[in-house]
Short mmCIF file of C-alpha atoms and ligand atoms in Angstrom, two decimals:
data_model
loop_
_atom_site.label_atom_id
_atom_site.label_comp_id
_atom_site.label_asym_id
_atom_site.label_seq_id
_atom_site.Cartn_x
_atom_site.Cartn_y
_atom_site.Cartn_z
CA UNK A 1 0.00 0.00 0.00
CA UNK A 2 1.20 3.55 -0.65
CA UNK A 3 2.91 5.72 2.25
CA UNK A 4 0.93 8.43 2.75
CA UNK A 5 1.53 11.52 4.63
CA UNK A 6 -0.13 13.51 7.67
CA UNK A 7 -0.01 17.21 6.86
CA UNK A 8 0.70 19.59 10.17
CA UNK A 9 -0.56 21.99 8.97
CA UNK A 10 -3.47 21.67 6.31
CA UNK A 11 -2.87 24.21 3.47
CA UNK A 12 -1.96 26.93 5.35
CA UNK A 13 -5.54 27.11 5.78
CA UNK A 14 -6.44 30.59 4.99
CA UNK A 15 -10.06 29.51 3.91
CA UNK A 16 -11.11 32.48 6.06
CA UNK A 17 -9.69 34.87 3.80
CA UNK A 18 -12.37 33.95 0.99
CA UNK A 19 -14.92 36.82 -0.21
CA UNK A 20 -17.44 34.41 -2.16
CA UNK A 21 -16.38 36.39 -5.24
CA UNK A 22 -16.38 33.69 -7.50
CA UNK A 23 -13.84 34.80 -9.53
CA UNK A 24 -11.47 32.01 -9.23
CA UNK A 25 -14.33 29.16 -10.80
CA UNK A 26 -14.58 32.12 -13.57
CA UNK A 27 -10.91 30.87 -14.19
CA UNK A 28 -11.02 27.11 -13.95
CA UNK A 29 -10.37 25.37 -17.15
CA UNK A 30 -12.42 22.05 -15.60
CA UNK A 31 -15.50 24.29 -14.11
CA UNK A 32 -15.47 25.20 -17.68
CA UNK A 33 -15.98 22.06 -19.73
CA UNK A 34 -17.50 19.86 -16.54
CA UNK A 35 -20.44 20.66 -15.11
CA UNK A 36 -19.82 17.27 -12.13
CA UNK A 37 -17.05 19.39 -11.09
CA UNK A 38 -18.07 21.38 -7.75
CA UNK A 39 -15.39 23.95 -8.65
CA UNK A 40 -12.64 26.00 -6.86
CA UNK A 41 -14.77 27.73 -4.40
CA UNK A 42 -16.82 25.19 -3.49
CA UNK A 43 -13.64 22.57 -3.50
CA UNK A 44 -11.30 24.15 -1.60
CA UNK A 45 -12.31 26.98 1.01
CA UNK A 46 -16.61 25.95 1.08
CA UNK A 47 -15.57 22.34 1.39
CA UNK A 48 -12.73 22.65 3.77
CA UNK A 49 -14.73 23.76 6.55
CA UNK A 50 -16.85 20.84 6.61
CA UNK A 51 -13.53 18.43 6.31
CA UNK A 52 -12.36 20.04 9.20
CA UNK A 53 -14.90 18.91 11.06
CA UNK A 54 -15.56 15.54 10.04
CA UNK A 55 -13.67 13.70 6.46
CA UNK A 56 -16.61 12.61 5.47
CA UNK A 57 -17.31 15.28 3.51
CA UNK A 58 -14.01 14.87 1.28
CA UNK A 59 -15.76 14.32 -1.96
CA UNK A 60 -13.62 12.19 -4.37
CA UNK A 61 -14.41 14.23 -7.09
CA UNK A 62 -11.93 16.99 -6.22
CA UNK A 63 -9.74 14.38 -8.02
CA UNK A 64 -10.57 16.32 -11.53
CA UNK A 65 -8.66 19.18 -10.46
CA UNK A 66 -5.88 19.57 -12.42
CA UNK A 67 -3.21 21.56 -9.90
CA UNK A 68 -3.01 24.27 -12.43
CA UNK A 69 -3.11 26.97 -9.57
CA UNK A 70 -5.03 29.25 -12.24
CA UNK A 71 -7.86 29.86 -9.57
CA UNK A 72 -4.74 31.40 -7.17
CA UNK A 73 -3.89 33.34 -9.46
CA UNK A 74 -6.87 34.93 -10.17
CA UNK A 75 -8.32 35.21 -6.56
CA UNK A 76 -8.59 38.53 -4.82
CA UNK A 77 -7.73 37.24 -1.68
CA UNK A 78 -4.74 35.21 -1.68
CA UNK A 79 -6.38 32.03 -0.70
CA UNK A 80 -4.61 29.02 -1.53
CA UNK A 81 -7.63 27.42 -3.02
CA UNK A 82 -5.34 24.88 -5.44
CA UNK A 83 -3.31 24.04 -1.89
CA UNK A 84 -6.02 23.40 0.51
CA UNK A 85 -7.75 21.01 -2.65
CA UNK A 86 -4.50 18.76 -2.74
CA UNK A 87 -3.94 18.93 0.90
CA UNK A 88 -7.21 17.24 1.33
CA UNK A 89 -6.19 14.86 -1.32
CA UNK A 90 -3.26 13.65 0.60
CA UNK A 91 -5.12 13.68 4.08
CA UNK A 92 -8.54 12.45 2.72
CA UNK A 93 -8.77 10.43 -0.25
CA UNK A 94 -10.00 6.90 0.31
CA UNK A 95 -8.56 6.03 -3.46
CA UNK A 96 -5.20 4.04 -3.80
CA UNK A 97 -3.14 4.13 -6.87
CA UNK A 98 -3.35 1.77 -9.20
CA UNK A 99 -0.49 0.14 -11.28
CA UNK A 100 -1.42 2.57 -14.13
CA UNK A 101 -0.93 5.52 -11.84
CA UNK A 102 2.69 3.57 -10.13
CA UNK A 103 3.66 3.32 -13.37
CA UNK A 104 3.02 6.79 -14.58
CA UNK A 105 4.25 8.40 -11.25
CA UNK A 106 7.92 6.23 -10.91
CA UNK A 107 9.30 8.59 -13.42
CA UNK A 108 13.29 7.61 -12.41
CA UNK A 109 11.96 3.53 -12.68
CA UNK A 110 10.25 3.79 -15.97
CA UNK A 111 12.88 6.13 -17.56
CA UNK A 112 15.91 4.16 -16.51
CA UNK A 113 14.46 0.73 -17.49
CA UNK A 114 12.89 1.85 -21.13
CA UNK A 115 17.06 4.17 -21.92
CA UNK A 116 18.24 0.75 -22.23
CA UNK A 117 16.05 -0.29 -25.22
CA UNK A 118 14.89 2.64 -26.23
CA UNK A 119 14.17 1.91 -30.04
CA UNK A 120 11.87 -1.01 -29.16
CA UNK A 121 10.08 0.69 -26.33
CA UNK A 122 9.19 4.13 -28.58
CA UNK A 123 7.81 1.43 -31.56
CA UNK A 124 6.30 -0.61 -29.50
CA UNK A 125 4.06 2.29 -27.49
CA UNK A 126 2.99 3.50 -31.24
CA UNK A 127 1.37 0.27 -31.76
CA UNK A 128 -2.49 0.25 -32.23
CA UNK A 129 -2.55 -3.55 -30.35
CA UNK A 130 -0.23 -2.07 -27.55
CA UNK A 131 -2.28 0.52 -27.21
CA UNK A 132 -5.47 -1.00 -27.02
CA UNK A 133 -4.13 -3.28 -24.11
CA UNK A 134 -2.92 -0.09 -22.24
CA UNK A 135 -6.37 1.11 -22.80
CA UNK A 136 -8.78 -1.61 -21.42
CA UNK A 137 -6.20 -3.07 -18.98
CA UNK A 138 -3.93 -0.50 -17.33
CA UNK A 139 -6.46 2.85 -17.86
CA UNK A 140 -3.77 4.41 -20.21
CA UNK A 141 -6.13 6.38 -23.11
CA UNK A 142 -5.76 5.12 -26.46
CA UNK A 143 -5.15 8.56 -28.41
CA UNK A 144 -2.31 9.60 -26.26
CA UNK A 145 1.22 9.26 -27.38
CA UNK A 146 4.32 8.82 -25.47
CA UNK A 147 6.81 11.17 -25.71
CA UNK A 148 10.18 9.28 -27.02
CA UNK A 149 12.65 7.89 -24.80
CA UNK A 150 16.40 8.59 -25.48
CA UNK A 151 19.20 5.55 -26.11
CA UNK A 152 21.45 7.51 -23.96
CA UNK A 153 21.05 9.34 -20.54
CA UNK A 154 21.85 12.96 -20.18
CA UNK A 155 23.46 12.07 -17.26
CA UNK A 156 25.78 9.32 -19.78
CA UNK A 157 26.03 12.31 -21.74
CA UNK A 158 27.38 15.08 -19.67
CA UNK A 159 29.88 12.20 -17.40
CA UNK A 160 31.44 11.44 -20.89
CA UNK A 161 31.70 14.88 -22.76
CA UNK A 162 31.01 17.86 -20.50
CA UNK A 163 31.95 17.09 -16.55
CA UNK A 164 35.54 17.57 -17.38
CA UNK A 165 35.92 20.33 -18.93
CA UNK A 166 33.34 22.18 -16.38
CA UNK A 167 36.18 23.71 -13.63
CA UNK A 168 37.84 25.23 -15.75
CA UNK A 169 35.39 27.98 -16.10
CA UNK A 170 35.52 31.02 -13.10
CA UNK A 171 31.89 30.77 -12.57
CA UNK A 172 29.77 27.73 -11.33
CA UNK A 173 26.05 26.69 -11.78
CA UNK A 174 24.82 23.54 -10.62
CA UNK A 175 21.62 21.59 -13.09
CA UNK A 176 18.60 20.32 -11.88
CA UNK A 177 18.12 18.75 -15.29
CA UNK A 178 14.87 16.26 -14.19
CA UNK A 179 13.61 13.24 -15.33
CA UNK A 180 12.33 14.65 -19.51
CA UNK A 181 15.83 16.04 -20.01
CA UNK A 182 17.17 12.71 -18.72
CA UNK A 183 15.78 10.03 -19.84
CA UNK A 184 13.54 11.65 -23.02
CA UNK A 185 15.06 14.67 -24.08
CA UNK A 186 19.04 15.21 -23.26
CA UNK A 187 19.24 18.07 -26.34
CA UNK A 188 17.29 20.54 -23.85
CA UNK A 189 20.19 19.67 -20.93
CA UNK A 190 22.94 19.90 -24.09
CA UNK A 191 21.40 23.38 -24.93
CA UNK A 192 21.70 24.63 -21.39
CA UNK A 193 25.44 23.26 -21.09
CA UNK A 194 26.35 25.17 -24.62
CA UNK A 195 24.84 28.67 -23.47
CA UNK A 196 26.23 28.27 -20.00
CA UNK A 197 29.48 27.73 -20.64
CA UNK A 198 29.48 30.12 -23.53
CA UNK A 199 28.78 33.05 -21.12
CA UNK A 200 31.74 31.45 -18.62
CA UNK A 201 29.85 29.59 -16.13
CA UNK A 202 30.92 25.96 -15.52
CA UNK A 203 27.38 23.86 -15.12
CA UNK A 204 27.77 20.85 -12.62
CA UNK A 205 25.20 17.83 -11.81
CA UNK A 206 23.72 17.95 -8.15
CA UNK A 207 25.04 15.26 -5.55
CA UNK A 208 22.26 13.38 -5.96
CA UNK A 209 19.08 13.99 -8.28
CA UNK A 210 15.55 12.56 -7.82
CA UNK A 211 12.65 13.27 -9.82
CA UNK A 212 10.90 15.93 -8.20
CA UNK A 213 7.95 13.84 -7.28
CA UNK A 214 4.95 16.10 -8.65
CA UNK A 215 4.04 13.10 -10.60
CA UNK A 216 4.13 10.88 -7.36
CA UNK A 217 2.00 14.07 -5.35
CA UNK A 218 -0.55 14.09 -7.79
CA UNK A 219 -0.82 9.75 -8.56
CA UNK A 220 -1.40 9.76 -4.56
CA UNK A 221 2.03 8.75 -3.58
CA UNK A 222 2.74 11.51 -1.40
CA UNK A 223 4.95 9.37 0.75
CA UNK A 224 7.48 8.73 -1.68
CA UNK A 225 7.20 12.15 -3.09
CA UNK A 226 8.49 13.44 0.38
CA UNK A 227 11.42 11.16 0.61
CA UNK A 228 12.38 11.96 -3.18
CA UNK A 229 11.74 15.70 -2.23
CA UNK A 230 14.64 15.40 1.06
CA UNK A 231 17.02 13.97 -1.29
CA UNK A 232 16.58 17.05 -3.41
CA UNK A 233 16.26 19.74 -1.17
CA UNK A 234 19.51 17.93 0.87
CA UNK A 235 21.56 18.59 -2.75
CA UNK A 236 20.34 21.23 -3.78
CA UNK A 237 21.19 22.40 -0.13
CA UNK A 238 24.90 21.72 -0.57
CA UNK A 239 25.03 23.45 -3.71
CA UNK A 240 23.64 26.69 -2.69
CA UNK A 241 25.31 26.92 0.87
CA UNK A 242 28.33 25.14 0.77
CA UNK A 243 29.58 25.06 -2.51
CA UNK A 244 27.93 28.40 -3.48
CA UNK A 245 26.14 27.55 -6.71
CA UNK A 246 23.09 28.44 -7.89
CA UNK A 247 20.97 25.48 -9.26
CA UNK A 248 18.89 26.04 -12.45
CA UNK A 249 16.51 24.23 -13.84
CA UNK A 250 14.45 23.92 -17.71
CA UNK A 251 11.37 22.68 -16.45
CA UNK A 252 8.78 25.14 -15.06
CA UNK A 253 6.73 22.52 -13.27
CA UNK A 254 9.98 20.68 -11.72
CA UNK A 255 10.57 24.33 -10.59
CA UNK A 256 7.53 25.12 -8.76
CA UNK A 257 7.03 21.94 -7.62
CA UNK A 258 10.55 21.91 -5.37
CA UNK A 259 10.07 25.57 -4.50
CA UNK A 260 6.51 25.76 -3.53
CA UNK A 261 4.51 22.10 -3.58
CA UNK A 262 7.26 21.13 -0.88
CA UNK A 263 6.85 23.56 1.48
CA UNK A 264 3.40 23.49 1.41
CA UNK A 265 2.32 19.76 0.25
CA UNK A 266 5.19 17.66 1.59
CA UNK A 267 5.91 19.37 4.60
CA UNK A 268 9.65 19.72 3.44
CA UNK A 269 11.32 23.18 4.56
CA UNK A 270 12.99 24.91 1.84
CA UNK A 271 12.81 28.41 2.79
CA UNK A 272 16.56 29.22 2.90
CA UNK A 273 17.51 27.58 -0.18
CA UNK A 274 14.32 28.45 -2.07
CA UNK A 275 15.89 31.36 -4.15
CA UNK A 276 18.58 29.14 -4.76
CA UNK A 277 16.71 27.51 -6.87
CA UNK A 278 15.47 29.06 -10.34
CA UNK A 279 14.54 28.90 -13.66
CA UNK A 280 17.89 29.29 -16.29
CA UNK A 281 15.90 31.69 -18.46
CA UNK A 282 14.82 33.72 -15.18
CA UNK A 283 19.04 33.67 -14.00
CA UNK A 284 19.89 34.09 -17.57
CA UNK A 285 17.58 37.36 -17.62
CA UNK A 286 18.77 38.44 -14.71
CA UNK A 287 22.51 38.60 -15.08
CA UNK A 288 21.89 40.05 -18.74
CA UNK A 289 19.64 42.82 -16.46
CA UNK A 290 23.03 43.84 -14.25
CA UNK A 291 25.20 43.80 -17.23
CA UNK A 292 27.18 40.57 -16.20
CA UNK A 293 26.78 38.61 -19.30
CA UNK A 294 25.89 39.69 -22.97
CA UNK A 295 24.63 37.23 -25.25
CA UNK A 296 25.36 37.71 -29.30
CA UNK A 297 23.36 35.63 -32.19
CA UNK A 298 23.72 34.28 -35.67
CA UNK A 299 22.60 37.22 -38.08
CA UNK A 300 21.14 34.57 -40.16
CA UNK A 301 18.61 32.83 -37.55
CA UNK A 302 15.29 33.42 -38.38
CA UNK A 303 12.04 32.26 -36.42
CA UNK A 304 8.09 33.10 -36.10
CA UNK A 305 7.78 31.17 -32.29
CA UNK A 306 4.32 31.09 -30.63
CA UNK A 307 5.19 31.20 -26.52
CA UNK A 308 2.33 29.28 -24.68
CA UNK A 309 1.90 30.30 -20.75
CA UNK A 310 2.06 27.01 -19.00
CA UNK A 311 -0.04 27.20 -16.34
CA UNK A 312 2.91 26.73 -13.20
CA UNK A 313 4.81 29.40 -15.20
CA UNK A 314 1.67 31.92 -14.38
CA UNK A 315 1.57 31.29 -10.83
CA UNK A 316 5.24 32.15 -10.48
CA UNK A 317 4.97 35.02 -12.40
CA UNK A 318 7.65 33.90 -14.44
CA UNK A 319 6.66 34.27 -18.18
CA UNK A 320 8.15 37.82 -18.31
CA UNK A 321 12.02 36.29 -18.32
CA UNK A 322 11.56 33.46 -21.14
CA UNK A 323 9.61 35.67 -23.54
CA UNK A 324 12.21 39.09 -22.48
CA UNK A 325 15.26 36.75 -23.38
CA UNK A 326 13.47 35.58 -27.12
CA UNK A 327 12.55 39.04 -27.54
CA UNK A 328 16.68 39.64 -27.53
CA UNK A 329 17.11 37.32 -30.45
CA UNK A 330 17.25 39.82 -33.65
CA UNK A 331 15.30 37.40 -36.27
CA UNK A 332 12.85 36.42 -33.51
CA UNK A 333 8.97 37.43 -34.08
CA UNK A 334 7.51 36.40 -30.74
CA UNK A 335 3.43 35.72 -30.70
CA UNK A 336 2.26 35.27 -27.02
CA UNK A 337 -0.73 33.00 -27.30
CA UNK A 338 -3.75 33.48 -25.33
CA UNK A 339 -2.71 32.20 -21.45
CA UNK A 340 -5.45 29.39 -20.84
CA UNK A 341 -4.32 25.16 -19.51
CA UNK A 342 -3.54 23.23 -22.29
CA UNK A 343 -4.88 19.97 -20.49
CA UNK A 344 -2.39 17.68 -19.88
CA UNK A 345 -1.07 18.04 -16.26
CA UNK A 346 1.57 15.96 -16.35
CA UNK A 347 -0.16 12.45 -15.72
CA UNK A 348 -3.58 13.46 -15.93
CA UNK A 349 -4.13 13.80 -19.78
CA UNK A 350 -2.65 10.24 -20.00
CA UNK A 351 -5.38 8.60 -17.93
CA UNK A 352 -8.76 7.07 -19.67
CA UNK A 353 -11.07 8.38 -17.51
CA UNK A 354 -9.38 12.10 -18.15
CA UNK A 355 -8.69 12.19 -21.73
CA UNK A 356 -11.72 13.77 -23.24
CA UNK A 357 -11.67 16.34 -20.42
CA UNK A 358 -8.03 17.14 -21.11
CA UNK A 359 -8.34 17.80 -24.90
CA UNK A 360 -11.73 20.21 -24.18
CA UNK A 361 -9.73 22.12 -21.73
CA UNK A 362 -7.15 22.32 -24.44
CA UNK A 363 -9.08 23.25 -27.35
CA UNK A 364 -9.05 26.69 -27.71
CA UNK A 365 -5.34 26.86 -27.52
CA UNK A 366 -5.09 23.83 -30.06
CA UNK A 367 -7.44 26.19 -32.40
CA UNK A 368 -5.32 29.47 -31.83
CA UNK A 369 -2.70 27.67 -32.97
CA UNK A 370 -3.28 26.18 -35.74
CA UNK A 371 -4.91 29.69 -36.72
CA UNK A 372 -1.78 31.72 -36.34
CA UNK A 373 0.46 28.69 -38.03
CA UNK A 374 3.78 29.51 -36.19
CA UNK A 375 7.26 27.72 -37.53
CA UNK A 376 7.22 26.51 -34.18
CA UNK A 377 5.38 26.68 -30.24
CA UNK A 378 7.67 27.42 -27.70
CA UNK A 379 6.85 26.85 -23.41
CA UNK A 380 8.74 26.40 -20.65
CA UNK A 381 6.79 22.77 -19.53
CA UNK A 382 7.73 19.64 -21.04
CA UNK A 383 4.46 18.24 -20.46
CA UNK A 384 2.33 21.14 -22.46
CA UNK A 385 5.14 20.25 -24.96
CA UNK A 386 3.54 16.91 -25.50
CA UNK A 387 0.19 17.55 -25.41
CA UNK A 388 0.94 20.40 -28.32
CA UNK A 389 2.70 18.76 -30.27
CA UNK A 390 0.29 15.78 -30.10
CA UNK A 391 -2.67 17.81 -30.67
CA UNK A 392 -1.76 20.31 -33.26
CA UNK A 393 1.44 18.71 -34.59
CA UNK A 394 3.37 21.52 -34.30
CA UNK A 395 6.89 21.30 -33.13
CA UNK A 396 7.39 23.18 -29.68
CA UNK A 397 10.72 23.70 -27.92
CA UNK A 398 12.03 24.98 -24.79
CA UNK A 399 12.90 28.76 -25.13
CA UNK A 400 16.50 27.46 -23.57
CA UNK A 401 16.96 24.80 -26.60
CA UNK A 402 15.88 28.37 -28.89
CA UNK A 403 18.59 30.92 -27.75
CA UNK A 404 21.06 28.25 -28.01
CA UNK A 405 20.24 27.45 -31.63
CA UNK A 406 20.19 31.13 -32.28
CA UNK A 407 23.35 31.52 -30.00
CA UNK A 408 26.60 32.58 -31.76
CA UNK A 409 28.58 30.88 -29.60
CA UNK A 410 32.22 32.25 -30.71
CA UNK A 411 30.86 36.05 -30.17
CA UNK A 412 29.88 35.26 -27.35
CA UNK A 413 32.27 33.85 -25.62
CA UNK A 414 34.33 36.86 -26.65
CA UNK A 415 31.84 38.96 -25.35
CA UNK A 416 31.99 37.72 -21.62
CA UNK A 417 35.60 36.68 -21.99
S1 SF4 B 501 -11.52 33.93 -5.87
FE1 SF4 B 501 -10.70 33.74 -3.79
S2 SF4 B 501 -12.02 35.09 -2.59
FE2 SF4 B 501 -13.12 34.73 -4.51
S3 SF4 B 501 -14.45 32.93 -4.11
FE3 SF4 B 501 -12.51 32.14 -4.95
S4 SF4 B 501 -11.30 31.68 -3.12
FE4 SF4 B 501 -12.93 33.04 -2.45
S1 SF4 B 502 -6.13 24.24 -9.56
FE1 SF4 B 502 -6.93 24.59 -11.63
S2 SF4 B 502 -8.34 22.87 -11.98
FE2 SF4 B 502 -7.95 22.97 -9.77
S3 SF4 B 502 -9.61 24.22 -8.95
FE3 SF4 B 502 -7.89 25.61 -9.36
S4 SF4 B 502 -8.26 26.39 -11.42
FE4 SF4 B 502 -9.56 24.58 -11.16
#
């Protein structure tokens, strides 16, 4: 049976703090398409003070939230509607995950064991007889694809070709590089390496790297999430206070995840190494900001990018350093797409009894899309990556794995030389 996890202290519980506005279920992409959804109010701060008094009034339906943290955003108030809905989750739910939802959640597990034959595990998840198994037996929807899994590690990658050469440089960043860059898409950790060393910082690999568990928080495996989340915050610990390095990351939901679900979903304390811990683009901004880098690009690089506001991305408040940094790149013509969910949080999109829900919540981005016909989409998540690309075929890439394509690396390493 799955550990689970006592919170101390329930979301913070600021339920008090609510107006009744409303405003926050006016910004719910599931009130929107599902009318057995009770909704943000009524799901987090309405709700809670019944749980409080007796659990029987957790209603298992709060399971079709999505985490998105859209209705925080938008509320008036600063209540931490999204917060006290997954705290009750973790305290209340009588469900237990199912192998589907093991199997979707043990990110590290399933990554390391399909690396090794990678080629047969990508055909084999295309095919329509595979699928259809994954579909009736393990609750894995039929139309979803998988995104590809890479022959070689990006941890193989950077032991064999980059950890060398990394001292040498006067400056030091330590990576965060999570489980997509790892085990599905190394170029994005490759792209990182290229511009950070290109601006003189060395880029090192933590102690010891776990997958940030958000996966594991929202599959109900809160238990394991927290031990994963100690390993992290212990490493990512050393690298801010003892070896002095800040530790990026390229994932926006990794991110938020370690700096914010911890604190307040796993009971993990991370409030001296917090702003330690940041986005590249956002550190990359930032030192361009104080005039301690300068970044120079290929007069020939030309590009028509569509940037789609994931939804973790609007709750930090984040956007504004990804988009600022394309903006920089002189054949660049950035289109900011409407900010709404695309659907897919993380493991939710993959599962049966989700699917439908995920690609309404989706559809008007889909459609905006497709209208504007960009050369390519370009977020900060590698989960809105997939469900993009699956639903409107269109390419989309990290803005990180962007500026280093458009990167002239020579001038700029003369530059900050
Ligand atoms: S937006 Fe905030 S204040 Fe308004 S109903 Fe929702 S939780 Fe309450
Ligand atoms: S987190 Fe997202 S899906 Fe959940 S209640 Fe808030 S807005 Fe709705």
């Amino acid at each position: 049976m799955a550990e689970r996890i006592q919170l101390k202290n329930i979301s913070g519980n600021n339920l008090e703090q609510c107006l009744k506005c409303s405003i926050c279920t006016a910004y719910c992409p599931v009130s929107a398409v599902e009318p057995n959804y009770p909704g943000p109010k009524h799901s987090g701060p309405d709700q809670e003070r019944y749980r409080l008094k007796d659990e029987k009034f957790f209603d298992e339906a709060l399971k079709m939230c999505l985490n998105c943290k859209r209705c925080e955003v938008a509320c008036p108030s600063g209540v931490r509607i999204a917060d006290i809905i997954q705290a009750s989750r973790i305290t209340y739910s009588k469900h237990r995950p199912i192998l589907r939802d093991m199997m979707l959640a043990n990110t590290d597990f399933v990554g390391t064991m399909a690396n090794m034959v990678a080629p047969i595990v990508n055909t084999t998840l295309g095919l329509s007889p595979v699928k259809a198994v994954l579909h009736g037996v393990m609750g894995v929807d039929k139309h979803r694809t998988f995104p590809a899994y890479s022959s070689q590690k990006f941890e193989t990658w950077y032991k064999r070709n980059a950890a060398a050469s990394q001292d040498s440089y006067k400056k030091h960043v330590s990576y965060f590089h999570g489980c997509y860059v790892n085990y599905n898409y190394p170029q994005l950790g490759k792209d990182l390496v290229k511009i950070m060393n290109a601006v003189g910082y060395g880029v090192h690999l933590l102690e010891k790297e776990k997958c940030c568990g958000v996966a594991l928080i929202a599959n109900g495996l809160s238990g394991q999430a927290r031990k994963q989340g100690q390993v992290n915050v212990s490493s990512i610990r050393k690298s801010v206070k003892e070896d002095h390095r800040t530790v990026l990351t390229t994932s926006s939901t990794c991110t938020f995840t370690m700096r914010d679900e911890y604190e307040h979903l796993l009971d993990i304390d991370v409030a001296d190494v917090r702003e330690g811990l940041t986005l590249a683009t956002r550190f990359l901004y930032r030192l361009i900001e104080q005039g301690e880098i300068k970044l120079a690009f290929r007069k020939d690089f030309k590009m028509r990018a569509a940037y789609h506001s994931a939804c973790h991305m609007e709750k930090m408040g984040w956007i504004v350093y990804s988009t600022e940094l394309l903006k920089m790149i002189p054949g660049m013509e950035l289109i900011m797409l409407d900010s709404q969910c695309c659907g897919i949080a993380g493991t939710y999109g993959f599962k049966k009894e989700n699917y439908e829900r995920s690609q309404q919540i989706g559809s008007g981005l889909f459609r905006q899309i497709k209208e504007l016909n960009p050369d390519c989409v370009t977020t900060d998540c590698e989960t809105c990556k997939w469900q993009i690309e699956m639903s409107t075929g269109y390419e989309v890439k990290n803005p990180i794995s962007i500026l280093a394509d458009a990167l002239d690396v020579e001038a700029t390493m003369k530059l900050n030389s």
